[in-house]
Coordinates of C-alpha atoms and ligand atoms in Angstrom, one line a residue:
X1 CA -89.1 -138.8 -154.6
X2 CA -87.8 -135.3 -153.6
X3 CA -83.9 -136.3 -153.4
X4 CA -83.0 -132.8 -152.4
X5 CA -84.6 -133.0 -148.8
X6 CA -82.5 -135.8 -147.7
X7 CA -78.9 -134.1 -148.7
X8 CA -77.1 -132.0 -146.0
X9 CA -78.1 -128.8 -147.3
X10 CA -74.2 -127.5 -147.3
X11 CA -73.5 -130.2 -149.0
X12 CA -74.4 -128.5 -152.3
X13 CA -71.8 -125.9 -152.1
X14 CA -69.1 -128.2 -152.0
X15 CA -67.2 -128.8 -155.3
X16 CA -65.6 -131.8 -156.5
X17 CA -62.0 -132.2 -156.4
X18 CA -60.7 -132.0 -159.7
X19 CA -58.1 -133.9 -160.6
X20 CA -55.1 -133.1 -162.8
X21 CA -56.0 -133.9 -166.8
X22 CA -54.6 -137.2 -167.8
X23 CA -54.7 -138.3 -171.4
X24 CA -53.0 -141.7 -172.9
X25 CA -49.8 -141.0 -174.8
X26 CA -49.8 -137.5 -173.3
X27 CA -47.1 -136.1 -170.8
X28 CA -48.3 -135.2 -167.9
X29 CA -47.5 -132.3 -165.8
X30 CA -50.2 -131.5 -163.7
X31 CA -50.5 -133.1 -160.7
X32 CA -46.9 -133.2 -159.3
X33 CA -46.3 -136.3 -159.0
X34 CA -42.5 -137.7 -159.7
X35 CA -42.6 -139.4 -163.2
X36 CA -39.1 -141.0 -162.2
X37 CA -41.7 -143.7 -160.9
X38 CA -40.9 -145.9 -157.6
X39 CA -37.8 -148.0 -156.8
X40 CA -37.5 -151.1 -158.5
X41 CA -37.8 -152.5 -155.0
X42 CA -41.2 -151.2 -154.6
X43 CA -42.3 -152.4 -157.8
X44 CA -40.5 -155.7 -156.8
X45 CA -42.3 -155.9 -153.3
X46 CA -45.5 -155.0 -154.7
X47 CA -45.4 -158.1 -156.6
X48 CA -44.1 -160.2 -154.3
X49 CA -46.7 -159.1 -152.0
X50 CA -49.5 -159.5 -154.2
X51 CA -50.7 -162.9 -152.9
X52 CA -51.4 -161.5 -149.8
X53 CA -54.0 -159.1 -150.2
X54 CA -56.7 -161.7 -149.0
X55 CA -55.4 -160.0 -145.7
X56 CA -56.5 -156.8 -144.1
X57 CA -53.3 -155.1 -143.7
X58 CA -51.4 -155.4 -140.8
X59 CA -47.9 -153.5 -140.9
X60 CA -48.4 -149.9 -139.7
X61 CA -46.4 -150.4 -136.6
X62 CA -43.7 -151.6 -139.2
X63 CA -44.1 -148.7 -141.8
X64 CA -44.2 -146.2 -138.6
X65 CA -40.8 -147.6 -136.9
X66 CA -39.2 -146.9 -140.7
X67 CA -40.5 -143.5 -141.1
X68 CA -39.3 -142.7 -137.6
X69 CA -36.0 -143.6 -138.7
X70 CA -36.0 -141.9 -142.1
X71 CA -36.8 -138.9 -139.9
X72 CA -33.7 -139.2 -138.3
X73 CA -35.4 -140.8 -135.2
X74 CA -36.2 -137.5 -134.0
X75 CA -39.9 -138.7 -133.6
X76 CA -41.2 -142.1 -132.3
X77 CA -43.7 -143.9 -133.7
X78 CA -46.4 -143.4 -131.4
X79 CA -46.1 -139.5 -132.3
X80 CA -47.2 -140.7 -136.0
X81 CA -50.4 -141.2 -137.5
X82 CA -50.6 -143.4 -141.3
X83 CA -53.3 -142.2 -143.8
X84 CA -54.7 -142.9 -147.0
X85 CA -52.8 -139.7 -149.0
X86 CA -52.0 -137.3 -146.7
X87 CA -55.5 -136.0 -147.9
X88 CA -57.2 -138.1 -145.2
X89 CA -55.4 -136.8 -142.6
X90 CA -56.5 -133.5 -143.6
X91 CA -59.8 -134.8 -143.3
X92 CA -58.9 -136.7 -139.8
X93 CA -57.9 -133.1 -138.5
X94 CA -60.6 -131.5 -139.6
X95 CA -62.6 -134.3 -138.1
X96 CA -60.7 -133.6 -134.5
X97 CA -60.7 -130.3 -134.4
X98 CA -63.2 -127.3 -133.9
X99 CA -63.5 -124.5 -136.5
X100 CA -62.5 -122.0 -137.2
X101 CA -60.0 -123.2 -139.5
X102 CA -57.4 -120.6 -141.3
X103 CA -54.7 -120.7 -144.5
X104 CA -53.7 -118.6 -147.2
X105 CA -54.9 -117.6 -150.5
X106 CA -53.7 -119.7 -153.0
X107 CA -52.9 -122.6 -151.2
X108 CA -53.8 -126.2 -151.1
X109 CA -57.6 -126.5 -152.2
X110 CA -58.1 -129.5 -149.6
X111 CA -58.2 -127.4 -146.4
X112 CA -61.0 -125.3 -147.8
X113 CA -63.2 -127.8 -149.0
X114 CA -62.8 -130.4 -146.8
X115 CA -64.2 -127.4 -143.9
X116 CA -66.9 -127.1 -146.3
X117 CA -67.9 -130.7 -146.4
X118 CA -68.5 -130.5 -142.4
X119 CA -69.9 -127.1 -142.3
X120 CA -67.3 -126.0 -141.2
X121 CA -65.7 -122.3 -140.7
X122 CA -62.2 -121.9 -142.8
X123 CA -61.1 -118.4 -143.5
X124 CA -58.3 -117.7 -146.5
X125 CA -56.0 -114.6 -146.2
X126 CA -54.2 -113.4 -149.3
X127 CA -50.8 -113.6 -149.6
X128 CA -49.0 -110.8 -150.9
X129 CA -49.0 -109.9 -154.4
X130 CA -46.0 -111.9 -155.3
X131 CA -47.3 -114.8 -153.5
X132 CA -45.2 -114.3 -150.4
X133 CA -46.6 -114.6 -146.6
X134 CA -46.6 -111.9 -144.5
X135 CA -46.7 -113.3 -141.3
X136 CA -48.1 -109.5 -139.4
X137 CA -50.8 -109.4 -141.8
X138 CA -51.9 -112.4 -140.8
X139 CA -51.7 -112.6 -137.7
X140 CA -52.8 -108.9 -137.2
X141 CA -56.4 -109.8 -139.3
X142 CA -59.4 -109.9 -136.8
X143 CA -59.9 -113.9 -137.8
X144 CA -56.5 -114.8 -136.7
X145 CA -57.6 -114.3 -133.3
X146 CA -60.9 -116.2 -133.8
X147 CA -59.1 -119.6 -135.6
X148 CA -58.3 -122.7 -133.6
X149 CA -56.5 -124.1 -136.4
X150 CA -54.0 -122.8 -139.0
X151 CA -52.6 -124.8 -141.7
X152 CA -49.7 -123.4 -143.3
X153 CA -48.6 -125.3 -146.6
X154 CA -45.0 -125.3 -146.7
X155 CA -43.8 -125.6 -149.4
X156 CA -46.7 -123.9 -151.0
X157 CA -49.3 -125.7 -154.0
X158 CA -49.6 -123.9 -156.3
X159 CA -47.0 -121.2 -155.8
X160 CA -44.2 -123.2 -154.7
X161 CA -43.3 -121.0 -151.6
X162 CA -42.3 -121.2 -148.3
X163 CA -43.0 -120.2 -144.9
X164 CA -40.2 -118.5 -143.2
X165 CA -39.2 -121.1 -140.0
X166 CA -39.2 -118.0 -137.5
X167 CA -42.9 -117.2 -138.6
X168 CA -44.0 -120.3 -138.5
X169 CA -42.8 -120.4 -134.9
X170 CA -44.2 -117.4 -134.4
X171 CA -47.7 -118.6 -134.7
X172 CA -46.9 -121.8 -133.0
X173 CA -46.5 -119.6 -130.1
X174 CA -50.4 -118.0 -130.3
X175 CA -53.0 -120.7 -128.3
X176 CA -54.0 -122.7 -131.9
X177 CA -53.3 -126.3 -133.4
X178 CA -51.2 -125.4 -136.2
X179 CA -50.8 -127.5 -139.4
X180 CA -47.7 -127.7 -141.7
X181 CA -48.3 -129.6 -144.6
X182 CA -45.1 -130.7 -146.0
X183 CA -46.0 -132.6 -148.9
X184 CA -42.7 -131.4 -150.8
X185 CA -40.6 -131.9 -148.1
X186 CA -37.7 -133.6 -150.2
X187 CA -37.5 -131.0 -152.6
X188 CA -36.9 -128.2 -150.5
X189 CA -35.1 -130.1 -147.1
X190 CA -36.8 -127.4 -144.8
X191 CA -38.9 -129.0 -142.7
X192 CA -40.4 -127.8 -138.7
X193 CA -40.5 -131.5 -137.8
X194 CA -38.2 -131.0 -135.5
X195 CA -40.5 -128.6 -133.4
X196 CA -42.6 -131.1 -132.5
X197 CA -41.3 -131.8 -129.7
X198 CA -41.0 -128.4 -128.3
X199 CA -44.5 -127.4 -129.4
X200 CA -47.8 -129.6 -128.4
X201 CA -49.8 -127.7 -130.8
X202 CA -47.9 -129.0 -134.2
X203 CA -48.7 -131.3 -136.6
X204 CA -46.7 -131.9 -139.4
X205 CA -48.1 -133.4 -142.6
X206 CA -45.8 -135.4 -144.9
X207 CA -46.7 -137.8 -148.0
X208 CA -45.2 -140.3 -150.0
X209 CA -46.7 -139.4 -153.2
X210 CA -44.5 -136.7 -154.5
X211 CA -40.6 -137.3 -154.2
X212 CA -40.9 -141.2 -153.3
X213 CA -43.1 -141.5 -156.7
X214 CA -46.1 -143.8 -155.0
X215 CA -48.7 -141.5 -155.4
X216 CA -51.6 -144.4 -157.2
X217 CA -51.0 -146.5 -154.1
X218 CA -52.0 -143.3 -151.4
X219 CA -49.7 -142.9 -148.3
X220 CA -49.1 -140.2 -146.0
X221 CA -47.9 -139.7 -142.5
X222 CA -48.6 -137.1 -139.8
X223 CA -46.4 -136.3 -137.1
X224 CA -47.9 -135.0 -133.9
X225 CA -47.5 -135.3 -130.2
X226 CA -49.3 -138.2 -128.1
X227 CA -52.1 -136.9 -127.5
X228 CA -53.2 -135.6 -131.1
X229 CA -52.4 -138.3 -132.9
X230 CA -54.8 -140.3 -130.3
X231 CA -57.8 -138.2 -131.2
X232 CA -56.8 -138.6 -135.0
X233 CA -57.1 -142.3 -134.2
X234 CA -60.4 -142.2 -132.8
X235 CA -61.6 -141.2 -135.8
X236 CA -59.6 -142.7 -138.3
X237 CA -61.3 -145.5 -140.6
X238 CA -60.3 -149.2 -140.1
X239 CA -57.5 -150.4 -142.1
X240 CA -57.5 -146.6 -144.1
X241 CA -53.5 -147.8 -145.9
X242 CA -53.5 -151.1 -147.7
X243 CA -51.5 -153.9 -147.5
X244 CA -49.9 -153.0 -150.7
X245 CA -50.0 -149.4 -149.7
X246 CA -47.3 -150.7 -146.9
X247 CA -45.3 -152.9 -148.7
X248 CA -44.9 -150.6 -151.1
X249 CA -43.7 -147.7 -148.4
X250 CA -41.4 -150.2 -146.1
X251 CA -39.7 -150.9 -149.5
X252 CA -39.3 -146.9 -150.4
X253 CA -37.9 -146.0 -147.5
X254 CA -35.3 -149.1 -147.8
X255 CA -33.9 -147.3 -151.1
X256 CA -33.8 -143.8 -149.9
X257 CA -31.0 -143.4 -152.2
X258 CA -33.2 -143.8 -155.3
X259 CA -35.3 -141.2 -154.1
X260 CA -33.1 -138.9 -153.6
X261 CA -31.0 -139.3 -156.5
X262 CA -34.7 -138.5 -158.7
X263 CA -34.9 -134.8 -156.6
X264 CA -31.9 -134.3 -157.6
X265 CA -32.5 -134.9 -161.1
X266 CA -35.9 -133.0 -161.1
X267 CA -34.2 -130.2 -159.3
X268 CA -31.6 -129.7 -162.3
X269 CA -34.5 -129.8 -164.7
X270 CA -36.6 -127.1 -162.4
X271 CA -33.6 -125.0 -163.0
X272 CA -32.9 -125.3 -167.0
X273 CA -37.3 -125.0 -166.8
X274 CA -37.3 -122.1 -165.3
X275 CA -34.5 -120.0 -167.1
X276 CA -36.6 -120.8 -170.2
X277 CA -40.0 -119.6 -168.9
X278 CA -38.4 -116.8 -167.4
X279 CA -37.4 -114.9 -170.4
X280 CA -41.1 -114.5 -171.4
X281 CA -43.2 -115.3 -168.6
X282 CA -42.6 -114.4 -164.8
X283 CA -42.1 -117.7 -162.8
X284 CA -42.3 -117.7 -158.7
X285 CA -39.0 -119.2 -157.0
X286 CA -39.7 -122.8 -156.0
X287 CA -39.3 -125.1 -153.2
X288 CA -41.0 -127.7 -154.9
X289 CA -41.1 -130.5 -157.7
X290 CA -43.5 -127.5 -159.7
X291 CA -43.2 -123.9 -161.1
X292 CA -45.5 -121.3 -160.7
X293 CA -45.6 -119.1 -163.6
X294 CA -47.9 -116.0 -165.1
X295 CA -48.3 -116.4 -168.3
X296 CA -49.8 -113.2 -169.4
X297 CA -50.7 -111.8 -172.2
X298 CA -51.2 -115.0 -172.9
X299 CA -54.4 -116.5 -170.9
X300 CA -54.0 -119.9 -169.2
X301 CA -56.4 -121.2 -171.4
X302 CA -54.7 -120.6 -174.1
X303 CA -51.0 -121.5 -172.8
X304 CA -53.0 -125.2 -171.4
X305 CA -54.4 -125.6 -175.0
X306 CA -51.3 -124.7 -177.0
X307 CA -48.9 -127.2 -174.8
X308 CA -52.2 -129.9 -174.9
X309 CA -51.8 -129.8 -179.1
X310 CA -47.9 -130.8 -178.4
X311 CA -49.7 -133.4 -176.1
X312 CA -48.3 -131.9 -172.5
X313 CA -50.8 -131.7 -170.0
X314 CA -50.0 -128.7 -167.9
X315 CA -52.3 -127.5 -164.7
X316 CA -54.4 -123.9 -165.5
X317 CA -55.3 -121.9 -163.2
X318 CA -56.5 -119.0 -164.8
X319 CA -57.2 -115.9 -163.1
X320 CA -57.2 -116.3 -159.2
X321 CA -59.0 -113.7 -156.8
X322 CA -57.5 -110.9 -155.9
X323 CA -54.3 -111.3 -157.8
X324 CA -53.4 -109.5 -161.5
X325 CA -52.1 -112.3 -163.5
X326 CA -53.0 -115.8 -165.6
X327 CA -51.4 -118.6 -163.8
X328 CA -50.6 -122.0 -165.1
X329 CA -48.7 -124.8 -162.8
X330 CA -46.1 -126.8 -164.5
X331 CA -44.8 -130.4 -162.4
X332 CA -40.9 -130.8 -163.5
X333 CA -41.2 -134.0 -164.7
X334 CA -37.8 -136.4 -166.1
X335 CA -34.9 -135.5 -168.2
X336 CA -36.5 -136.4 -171.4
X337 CA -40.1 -135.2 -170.8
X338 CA -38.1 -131.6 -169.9
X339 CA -36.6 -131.7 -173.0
X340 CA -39.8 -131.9 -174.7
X341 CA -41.4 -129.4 -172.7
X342 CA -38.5 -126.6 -173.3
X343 CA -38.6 -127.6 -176.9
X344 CA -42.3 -127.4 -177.0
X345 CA -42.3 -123.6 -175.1
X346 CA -39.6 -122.4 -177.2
X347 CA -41.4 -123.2 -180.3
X348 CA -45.1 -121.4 -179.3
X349 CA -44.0 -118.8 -177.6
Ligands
LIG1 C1 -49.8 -129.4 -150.4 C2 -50.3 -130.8 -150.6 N1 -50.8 -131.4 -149.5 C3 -51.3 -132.7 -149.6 C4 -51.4 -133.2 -150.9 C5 -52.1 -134.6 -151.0 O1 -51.1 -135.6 -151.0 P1 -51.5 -137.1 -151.0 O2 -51.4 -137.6 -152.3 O3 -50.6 -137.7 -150.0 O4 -53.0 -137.2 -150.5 C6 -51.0 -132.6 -152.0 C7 -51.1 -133.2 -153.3 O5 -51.0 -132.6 -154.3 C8 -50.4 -131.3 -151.8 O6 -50.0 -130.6 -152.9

């Protein structure tokens, strides 16, 4: 049987997401999760909870009415949408929406390939050579004017960067959907959240997995007026967060203290990180839980393998389009595994 004729032809152009390297008894710094780990009162809920997964899940409304209120009750909770990592929801969007899509170059690899799994349009304008937006270029480039959505990662994966608040409204004011994924939110406390209510054509994208430390159990959150985030439910799949998904969220956002008390700690360690790295290598000012560093003359390669031998698993990106140097992506993770890290650099390089 000829398997080929039955795929979507596109279909073969897509790539597999590849996940950060993970290795038992290794460190791992490639994925930018928070190795602080969750609250003992998630941990403590989970198990609690655990009898009760005979049950499709059933506490959105609840998990919405507590994220409404850890966002200051600026938003209610029928302008939020729950999904399975904030990944779905990038996929719920794209679902909604019609192309073409638009970001920047290097950004977060999801909107890209999710347009290409549904044959899709997404264009990618550069940033500027030191990884910075320049809002004119892009909204002066011919396919500005032909994109019905824009999403604008803010902070930036992989560069750690942000988007300026008056450009950001700036685009908000062109006739698009705009996305701002805020995925590291916490470690940067910039956030346009609070435009939602002046502008119909936001949607701000927001995940537990990074500063709350609950990335294995998948949760994010998308804030949105009305009637977006009724289209996103249209499409959304039954029962997309689990029950222990949930319980695990209601209990993190009862011990916001914890969580804050970790970006704190992981902002100190970005710091002492980054005045190490920076007197070989250059490293890109973070908003993030990351740093974004050029490691050349060394290659990526060879900075990934030499740290891998200390067993740290950093996140290589190599050479990237358009841009001069060898880039490696390092996640800040705790006190100790800094130490390590720093000792590690400090002796190779
Ligand atoms: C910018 C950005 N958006 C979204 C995600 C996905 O987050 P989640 O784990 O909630 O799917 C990530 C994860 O690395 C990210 O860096």
């Amino acid at each position: 049987m000829e398997l080929s004729k039955f795929f979507k032809p596109w279909i073969s152009d897509v790539s597999p997401y590849i996940p950060g390297k993970m290795s038992e008894g290794f460190i791992k710094l490639a994925s930018n999760e928070n190795d602080y780990g969750p609250s003992e009162k998630v941990i403590a809920a989970i198990k609690d909870k655990a009898g009760d997964i005979f049950r499709y899940p059933y506490k959105d409304e609840l998990v919405k009415e507590k994220i409404s209120k850890y966002c200051g009750n600026l938003i209610k909770p029928e302008n939020i949408i729950l999904g399975n990592g904030s990944d779905e929801l990038i996929e719920l969007i794209i679902k909604i929406f019609q192309s073409p899509y638009m970001g920047f170059y290097p950004s977060f690899v999801e909107y890209n390939r999710v347009s290409k799994i549904f044959n899709e349009i997404y264009y990618e304008i550069p940033l500027n050579d030191d990884f910075t937006f320049n809002c004119e270029k892009f909204i002066n480039d011919e396919k500005f004017e032909k994109a019905r959505v824009v999403f604008l990662c803010s902070p930036n994966n992989p560069t750690g960067g942000i988007i300026d608040r008056r450009d950001i409204e700036k685009i908000l004011k062109f006739n698009k959907v705009v996305v701002v994924d805020e995925a590291y939110y916490e470690f940067s406390n910039l956030t346009s959240l609070d435009l939602t209510g002046e502008y119909e054509n936001l949607i701000v994208l927001r995940t537990m997995a990074k500063a709350f430390g609950i990335a294995g159990l998948r949760m994010g959150y998308g804030i949105a007026n009305k009637e977006i985030i009724k289209f996103l439910h249209k499409v959304k799949p039954p029962f997309n967060v689990n029950c222990l998904a949930q319980e695990a969220a209601l209990a993190a956002l009862d011990d916001i203290a914890f969580m804050k008390q970790n970006v704190e700690k992981v902002l100190n360690s970005r710091k002492i990180l980054g005045d190490i790295l920076s007197r070989k290598f250059k490293v890109f000012e973070s908003y993030t839980n990351f740093l974004f560093i050029d490691v050349s003359p060394y290659t990526a390669k060879e900075f990934f393998e030499d740290l891998y031998e200390k067993k740290i698993i950093v996140r290589p990106f190599g050479k990237l389009d358009g841009f001069k140097g060898e880039y490696i992506r390092i996640t800040v993770g705790t006190e100790k595994e800094n130490e390590i890290l720093t000792d590690a650099i400090e002796g190779i390089f």
